[in-house]
PDB file of C-alpha atoms and ligand atoms in Angstrom:
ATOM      1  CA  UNK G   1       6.879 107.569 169.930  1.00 92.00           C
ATOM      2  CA  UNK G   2       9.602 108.052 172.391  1.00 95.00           C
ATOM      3  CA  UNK G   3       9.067 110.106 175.535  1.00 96.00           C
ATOM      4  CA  UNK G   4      11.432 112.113 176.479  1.00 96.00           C
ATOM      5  CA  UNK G   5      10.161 114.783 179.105  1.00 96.00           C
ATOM      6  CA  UNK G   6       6.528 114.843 180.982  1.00 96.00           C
ATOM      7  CA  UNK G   7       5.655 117.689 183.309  1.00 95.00           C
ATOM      8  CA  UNK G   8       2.898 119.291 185.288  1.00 95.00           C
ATOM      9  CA  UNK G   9       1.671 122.474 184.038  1.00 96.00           C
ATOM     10  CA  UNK G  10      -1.192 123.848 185.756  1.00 95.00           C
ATOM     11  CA  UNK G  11      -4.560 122.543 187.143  1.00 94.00           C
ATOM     12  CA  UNK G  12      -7.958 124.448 186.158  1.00 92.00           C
ATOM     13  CA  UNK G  13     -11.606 124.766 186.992  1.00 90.00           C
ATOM     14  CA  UNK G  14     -12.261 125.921 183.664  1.00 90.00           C
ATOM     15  CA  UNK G  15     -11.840 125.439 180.487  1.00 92.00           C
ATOM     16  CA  UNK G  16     -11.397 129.279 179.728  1.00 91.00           C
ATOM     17  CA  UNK G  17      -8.299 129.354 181.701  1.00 93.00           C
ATOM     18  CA  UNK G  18      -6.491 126.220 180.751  1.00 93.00           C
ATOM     19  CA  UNK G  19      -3.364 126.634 178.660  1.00 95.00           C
ATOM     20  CA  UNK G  20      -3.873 129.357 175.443  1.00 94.00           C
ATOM     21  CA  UNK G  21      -1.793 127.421 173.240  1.00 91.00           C
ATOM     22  CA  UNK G  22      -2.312 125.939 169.857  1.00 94.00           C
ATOM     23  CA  UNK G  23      -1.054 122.232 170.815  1.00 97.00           C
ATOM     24  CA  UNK G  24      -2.457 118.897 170.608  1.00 98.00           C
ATOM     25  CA  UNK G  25      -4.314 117.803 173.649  1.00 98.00           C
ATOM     26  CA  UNK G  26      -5.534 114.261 174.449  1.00 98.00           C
ATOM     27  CA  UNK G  27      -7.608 113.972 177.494  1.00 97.00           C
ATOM     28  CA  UNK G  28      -8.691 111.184 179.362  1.00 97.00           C
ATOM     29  CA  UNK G  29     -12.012 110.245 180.980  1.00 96.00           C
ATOM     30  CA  UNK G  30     -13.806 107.469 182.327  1.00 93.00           C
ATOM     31  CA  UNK G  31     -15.430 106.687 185.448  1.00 91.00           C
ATOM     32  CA  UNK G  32     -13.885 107.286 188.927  1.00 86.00           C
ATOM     33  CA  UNK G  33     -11.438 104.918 189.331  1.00 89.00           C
ATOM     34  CA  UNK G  34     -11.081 103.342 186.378  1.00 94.00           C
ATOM     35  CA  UNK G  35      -7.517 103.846 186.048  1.00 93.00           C
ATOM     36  CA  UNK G  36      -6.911 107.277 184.455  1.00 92.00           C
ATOM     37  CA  UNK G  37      -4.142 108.521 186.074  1.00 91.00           C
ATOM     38  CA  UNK G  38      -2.029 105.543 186.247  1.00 94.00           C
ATOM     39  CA  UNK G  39      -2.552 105.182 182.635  1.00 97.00           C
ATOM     40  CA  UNK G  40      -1.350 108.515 182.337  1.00 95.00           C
ATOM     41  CA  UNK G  41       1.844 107.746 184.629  1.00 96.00           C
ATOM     42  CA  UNK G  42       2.150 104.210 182.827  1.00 97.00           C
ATOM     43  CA  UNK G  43       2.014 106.114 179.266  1.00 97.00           C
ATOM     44  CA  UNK G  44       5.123 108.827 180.168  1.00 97.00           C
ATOM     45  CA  UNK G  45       6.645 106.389 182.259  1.00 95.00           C
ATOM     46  CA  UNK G  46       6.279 108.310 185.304  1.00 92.00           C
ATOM     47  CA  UNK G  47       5.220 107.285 188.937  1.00 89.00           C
ATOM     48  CA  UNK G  48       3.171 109.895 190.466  1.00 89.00           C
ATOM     49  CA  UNK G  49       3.285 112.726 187.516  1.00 91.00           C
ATOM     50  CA  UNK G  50      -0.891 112.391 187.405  1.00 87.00           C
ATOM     51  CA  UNK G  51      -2.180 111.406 191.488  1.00 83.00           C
ATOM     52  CA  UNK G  52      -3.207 108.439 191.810  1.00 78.00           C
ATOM     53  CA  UNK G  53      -5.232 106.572 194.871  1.00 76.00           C
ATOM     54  CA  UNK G  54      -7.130 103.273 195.155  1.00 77.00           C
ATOM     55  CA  UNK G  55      -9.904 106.204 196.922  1.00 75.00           C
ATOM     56  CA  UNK G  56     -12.643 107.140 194.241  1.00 70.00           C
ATOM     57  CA  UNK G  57     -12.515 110.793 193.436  1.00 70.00           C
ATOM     58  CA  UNK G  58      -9.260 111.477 193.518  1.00 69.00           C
ATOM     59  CA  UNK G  59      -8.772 113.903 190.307  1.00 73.00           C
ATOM     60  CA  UNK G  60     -10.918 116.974 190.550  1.00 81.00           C
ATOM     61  CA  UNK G  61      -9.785 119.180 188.168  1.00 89.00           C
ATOM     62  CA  UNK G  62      -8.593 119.644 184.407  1.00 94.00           C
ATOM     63  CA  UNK G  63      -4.863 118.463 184.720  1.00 94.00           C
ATOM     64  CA  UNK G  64      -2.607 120.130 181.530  1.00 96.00           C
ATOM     65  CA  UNK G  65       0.555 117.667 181.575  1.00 96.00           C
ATOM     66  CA  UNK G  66       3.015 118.992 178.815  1.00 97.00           C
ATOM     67  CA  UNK G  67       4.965 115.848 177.003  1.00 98.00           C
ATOM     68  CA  UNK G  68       7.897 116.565 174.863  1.00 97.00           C
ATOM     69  CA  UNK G  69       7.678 119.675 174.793  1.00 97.00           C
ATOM     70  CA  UNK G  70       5.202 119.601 172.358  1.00 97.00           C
ATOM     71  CA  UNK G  71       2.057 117.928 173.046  1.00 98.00           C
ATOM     72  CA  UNK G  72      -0.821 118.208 175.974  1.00 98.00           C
ATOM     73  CA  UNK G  73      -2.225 115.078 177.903  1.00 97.00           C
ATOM     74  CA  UNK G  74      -4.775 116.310 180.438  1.00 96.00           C
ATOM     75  CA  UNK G  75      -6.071 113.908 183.404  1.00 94.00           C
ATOM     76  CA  UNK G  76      -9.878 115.052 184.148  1.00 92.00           C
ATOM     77  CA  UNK G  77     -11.987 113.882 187.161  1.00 87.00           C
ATOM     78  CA  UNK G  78     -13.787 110.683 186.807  1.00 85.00           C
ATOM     79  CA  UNK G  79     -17.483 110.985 186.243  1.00 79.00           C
ATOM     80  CA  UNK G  80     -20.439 109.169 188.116  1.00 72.00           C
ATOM     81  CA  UNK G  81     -18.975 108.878 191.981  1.00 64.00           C
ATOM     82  CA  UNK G  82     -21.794 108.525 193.735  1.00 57.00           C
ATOM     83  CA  UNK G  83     -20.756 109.593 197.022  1.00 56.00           C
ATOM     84  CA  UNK G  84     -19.792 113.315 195.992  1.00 60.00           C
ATOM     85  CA  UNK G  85     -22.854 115.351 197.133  1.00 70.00           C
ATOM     86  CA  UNK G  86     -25.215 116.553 194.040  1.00 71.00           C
ATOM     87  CA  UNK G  87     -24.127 119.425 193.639  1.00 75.00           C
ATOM     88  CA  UNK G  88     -20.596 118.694 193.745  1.00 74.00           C
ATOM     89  CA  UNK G  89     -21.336 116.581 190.964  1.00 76.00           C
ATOM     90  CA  UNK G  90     -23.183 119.005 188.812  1.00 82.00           C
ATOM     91  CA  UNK G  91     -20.479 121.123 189.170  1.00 84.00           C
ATOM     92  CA  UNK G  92     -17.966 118.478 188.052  1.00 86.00           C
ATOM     93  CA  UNK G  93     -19.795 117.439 185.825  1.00 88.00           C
ATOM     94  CA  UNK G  94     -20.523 121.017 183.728  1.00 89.00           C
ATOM     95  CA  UNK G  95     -16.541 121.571 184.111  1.00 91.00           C
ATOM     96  CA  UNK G  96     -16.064 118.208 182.130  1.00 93.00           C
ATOM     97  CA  UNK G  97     -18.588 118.989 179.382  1.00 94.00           C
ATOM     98  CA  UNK G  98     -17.453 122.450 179.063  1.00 95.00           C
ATOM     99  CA  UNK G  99     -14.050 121.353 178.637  1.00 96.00           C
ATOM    100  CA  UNK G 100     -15.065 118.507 176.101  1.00 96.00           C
ATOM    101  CA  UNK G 101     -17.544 120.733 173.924  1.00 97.00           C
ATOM    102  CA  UNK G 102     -15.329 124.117 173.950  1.00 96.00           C
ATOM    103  CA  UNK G 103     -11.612 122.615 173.892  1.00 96.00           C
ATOM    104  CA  UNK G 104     -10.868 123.202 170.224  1.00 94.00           C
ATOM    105  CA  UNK G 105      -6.680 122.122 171.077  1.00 95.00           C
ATOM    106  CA  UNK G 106      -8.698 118.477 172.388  1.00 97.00           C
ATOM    107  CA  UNK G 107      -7.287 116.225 169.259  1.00 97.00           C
ATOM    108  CA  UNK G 108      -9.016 113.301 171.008  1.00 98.00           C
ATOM    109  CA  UNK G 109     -10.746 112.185 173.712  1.00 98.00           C
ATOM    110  CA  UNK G 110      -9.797 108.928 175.380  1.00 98.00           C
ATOM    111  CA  UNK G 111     -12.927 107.099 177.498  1.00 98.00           C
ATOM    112  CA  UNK G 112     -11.581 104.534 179.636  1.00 98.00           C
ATOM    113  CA  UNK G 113     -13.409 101.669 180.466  1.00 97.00           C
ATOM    114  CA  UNK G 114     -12.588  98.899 183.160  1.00 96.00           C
ATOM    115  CA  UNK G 115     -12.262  95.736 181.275  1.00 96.00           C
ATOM    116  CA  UNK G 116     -14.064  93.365 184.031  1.00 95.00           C
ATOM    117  CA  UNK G 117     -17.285  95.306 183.494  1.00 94.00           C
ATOM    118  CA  UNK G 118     -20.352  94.813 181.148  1.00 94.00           C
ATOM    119  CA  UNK G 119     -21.345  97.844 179.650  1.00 94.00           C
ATOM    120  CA  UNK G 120     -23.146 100.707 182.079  1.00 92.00           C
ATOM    121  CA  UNK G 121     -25.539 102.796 181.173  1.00 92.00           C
ATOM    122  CA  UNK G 122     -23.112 106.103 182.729  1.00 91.00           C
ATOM    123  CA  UNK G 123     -20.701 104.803 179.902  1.00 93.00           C
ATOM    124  CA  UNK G 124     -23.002 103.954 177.007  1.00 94.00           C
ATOM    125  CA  UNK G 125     -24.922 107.204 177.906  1.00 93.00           C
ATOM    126  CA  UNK G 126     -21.510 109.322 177.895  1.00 94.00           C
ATOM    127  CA  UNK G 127     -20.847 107.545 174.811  1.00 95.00           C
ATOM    128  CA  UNK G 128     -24.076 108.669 172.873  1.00 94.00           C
ATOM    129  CA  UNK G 129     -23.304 112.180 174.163  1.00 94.00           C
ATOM    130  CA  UNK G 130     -20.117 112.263 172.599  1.00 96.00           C
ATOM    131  CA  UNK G 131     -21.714 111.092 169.374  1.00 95.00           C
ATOM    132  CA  UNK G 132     -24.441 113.587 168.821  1.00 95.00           C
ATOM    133  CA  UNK G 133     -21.989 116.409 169.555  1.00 97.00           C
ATOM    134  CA  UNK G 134     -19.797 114.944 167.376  1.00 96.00           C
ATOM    135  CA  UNK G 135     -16.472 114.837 169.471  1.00 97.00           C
ATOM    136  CA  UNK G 136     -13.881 112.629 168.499  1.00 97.00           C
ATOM    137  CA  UNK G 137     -12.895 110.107 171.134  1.00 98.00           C
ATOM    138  CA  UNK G 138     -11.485 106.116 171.096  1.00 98.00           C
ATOM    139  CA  UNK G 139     -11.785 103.442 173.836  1.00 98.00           C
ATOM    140  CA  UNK G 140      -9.445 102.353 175.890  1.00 98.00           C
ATOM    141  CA  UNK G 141     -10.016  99.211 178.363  1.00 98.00           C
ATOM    142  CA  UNK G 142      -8.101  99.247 181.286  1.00 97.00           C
ATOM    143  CA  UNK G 143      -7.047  96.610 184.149  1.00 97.00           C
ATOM    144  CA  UNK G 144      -6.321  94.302 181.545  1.00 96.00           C
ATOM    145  CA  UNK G 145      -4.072  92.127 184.084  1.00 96.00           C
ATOM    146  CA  UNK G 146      -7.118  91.962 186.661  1.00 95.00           C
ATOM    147  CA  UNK G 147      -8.490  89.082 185.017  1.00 90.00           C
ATOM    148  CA  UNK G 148      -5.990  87.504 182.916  1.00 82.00           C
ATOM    149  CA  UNK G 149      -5.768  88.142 178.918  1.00 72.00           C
ATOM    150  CA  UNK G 150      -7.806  85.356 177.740  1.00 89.00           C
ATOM    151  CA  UNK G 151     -10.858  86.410 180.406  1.00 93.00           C
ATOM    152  CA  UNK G 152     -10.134  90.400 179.412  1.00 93.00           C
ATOM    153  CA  UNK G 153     -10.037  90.319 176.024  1.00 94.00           C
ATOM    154  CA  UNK G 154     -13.418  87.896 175.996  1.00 95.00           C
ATOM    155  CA  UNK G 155     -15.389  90.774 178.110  1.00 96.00           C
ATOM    156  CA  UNK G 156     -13.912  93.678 175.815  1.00 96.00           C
ATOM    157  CA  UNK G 157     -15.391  91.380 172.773  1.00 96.00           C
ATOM    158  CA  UNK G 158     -18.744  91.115 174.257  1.00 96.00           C
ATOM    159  CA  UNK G 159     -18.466  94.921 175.133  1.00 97.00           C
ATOM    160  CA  UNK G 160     -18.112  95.586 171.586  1.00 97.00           C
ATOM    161  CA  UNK G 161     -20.876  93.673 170.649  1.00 96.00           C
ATOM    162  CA  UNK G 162     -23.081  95.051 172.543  1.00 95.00           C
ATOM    163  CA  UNK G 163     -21.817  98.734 171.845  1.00 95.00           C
ATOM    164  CA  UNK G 164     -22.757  97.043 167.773  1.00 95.00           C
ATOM    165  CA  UNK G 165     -26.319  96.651 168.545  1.00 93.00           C
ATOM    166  CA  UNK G 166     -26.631 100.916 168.633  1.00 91.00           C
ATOM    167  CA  UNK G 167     -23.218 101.738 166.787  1.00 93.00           C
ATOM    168  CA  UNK G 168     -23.005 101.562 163.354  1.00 93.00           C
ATOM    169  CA  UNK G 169     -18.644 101.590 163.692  1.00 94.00           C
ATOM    170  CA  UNK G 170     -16.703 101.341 166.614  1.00 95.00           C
ATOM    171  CA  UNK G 171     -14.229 103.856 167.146  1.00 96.00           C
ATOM    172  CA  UNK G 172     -10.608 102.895 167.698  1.00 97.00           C
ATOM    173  CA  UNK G 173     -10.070 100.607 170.653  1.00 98.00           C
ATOM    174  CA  UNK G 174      -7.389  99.867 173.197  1.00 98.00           C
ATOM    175  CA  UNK G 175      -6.335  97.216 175.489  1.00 97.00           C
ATOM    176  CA  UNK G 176      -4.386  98.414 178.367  1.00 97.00           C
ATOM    177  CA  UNK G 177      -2.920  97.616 181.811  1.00 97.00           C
ATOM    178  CA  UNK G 178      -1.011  99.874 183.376  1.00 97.00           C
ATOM    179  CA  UNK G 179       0.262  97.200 185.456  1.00 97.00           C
ATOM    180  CA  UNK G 180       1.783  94.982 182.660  1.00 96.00           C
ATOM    181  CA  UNK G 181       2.002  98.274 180.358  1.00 97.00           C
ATOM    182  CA  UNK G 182      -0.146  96.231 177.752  1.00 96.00           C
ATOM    183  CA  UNK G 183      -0.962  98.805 174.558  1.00 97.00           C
ATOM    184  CA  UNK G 184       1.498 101.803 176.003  1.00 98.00           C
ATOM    185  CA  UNK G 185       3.016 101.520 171.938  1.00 98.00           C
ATOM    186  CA  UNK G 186      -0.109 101.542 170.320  1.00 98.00           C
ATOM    187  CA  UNK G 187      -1.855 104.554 172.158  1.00 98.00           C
ATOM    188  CA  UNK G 188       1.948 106.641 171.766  1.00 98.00           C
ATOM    189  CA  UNK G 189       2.033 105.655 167.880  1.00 98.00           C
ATOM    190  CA  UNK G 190      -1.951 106.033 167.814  1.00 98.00           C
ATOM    191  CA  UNK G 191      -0.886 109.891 169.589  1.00 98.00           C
ATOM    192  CA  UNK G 192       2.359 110.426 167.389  1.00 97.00           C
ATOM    193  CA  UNK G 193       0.048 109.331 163.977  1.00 97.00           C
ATOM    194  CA  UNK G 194      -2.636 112.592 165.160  1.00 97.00           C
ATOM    195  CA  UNK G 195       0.185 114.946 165.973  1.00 97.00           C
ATOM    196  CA  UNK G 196       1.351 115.364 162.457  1.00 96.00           C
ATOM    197  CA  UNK G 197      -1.956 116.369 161.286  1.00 94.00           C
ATOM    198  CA  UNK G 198      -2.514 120.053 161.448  1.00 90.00           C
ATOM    199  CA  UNK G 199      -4.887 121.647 164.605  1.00 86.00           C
ATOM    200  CA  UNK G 200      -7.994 122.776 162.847  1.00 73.00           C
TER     201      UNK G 200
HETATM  202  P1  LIG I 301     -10.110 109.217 189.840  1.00 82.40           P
HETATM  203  O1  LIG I 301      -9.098 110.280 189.582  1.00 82.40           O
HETATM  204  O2  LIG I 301     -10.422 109.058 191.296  1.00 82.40           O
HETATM  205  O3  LIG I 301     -11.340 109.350 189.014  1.00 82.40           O
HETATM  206  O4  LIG I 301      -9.472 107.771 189.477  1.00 82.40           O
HETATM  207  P2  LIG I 301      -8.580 107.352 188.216  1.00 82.40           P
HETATM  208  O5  LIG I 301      -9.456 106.914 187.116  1.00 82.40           O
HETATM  209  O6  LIG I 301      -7.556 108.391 187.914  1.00 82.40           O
HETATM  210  O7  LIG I 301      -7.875 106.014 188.767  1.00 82.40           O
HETATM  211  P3  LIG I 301      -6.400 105.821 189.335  1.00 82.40           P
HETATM  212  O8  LIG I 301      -5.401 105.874 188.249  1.00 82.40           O
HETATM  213  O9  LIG I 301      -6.201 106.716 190.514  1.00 82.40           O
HETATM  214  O10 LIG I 301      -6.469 104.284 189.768  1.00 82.40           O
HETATM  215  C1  LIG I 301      -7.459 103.793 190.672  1.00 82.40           C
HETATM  216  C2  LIG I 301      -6.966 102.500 191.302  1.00 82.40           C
HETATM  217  O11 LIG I 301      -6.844 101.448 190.326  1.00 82.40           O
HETATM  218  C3  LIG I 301      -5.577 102.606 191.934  1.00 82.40           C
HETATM  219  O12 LIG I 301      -5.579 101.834 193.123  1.00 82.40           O
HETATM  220  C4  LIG I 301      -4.644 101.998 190.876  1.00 82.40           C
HETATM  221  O13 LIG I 301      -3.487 101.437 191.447  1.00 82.40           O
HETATM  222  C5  LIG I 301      -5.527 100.907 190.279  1.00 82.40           C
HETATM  223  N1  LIG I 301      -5.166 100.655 188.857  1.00 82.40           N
HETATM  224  C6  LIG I 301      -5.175 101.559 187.852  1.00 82.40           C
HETATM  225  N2  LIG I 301      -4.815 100.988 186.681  1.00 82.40           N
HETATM  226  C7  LIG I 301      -4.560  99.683 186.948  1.00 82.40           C
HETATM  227  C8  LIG I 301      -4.140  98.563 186.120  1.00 82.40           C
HETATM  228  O14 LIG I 301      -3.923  98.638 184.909  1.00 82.40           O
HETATM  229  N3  LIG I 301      -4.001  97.355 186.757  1.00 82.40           N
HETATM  230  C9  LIG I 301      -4.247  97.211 188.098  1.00 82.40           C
HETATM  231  N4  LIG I 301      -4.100  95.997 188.624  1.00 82.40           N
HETATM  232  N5  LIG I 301      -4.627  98.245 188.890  1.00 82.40           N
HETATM  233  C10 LIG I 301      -4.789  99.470 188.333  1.00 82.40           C
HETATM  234 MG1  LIG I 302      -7.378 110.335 188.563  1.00 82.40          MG
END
């Protein structure tokens, strides 16, 4: 898919105000810092469409970035940043999940997941949550130029088969940097392949 116009639309605390449109939506999650926004930048080729900083935290609301005129990506606040007082993070936390559960425009959620880590229980947690309330969602590994290919794509194979040992299937999965702009073709074609089917 070719992108030929990204731009800021509005920034929410709720899911019953964001955008009223019927449009596809993909939104992207993952914990704080894991590289959301600057995959979002890296994706419409933009520097500072999403806001980035190497500060956890940064994102705090539900972004609604139109692309192409026709399609939604939405940059949501990283989950599980422990120095954000408790309620703060309930807070955050209940605007995330109410956007995930009631978002019926959300054609897919992508969870981003640093590829230097083993899996954490925030993720694999998050992960099981999506599953029992059936919300559709793919993986994406991030920092992919951190630790050189050969060491990144080893750790995302051991991720996997560890995610095998409760999974029955994996869902799709992505290797990205937004550095190197590893797998920007195959999340756009993955994107432009769920835009032609019709929004429930
Ligand atoms: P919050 O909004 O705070 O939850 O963070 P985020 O997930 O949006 O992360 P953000 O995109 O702001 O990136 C966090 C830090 O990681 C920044 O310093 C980025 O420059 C860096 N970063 C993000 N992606 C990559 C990548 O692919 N490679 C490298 N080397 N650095 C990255
Ligand atoms: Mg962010």
């Amino acid at each position: 898919m070719i992108i030929n116009s990204s731009r800021f639309i509005v920034s929410n605390q709720s899911v019953g105000k964001c955008p009223s449109e019927q449009r596809h939506e993909y939104a992207f999650i993952g914990r704080s810092n894991v590289g959301k926004s600057s995959l979002i930048n890296m994706l419409v080729n933009s520097k500072n469409l999403a806001k980035t900083s190497s500060t956890p935290g940064k994102t705090m609301l539900i972004n609604h970035f139109l692309i192409n005129d026709d399609w939604y990506i939405v940059d949501l606040p990283g989950y599980g940043f422990a120095l954000r007082g408790k309620d703060q993070r309930g807070q955050l936390e209940q605007m995330i999940k109410g956007y995930i559960l009631n978002r019926r425009q959300m054609t897919n959620l992508f969870v981003l997941i640093d590829s230097r880590h083993k899996p954490m229980k925030i993720d694999l947690d998050f992960f099981n949550w999506l599953g029992e309330n059936e919300v559709p969602f793919s993986i994406v590994f991030t920092k992919l130029d951190k630790m050189g290919p050969q060491a990144g794509k080893r750790n995302v194979k051991e991720y996997c088969k560890i995610l095998l040992e409760t999974w029955e299937e994996l869902p799709p999965i992505f290797l990205t940097s937004s550095e190197t702009r590893l797998g920007r073709d195959e999340l756009l074609d993955y994107i432009g392949q769920l835009n032609d089917l019709p929004l429930e």
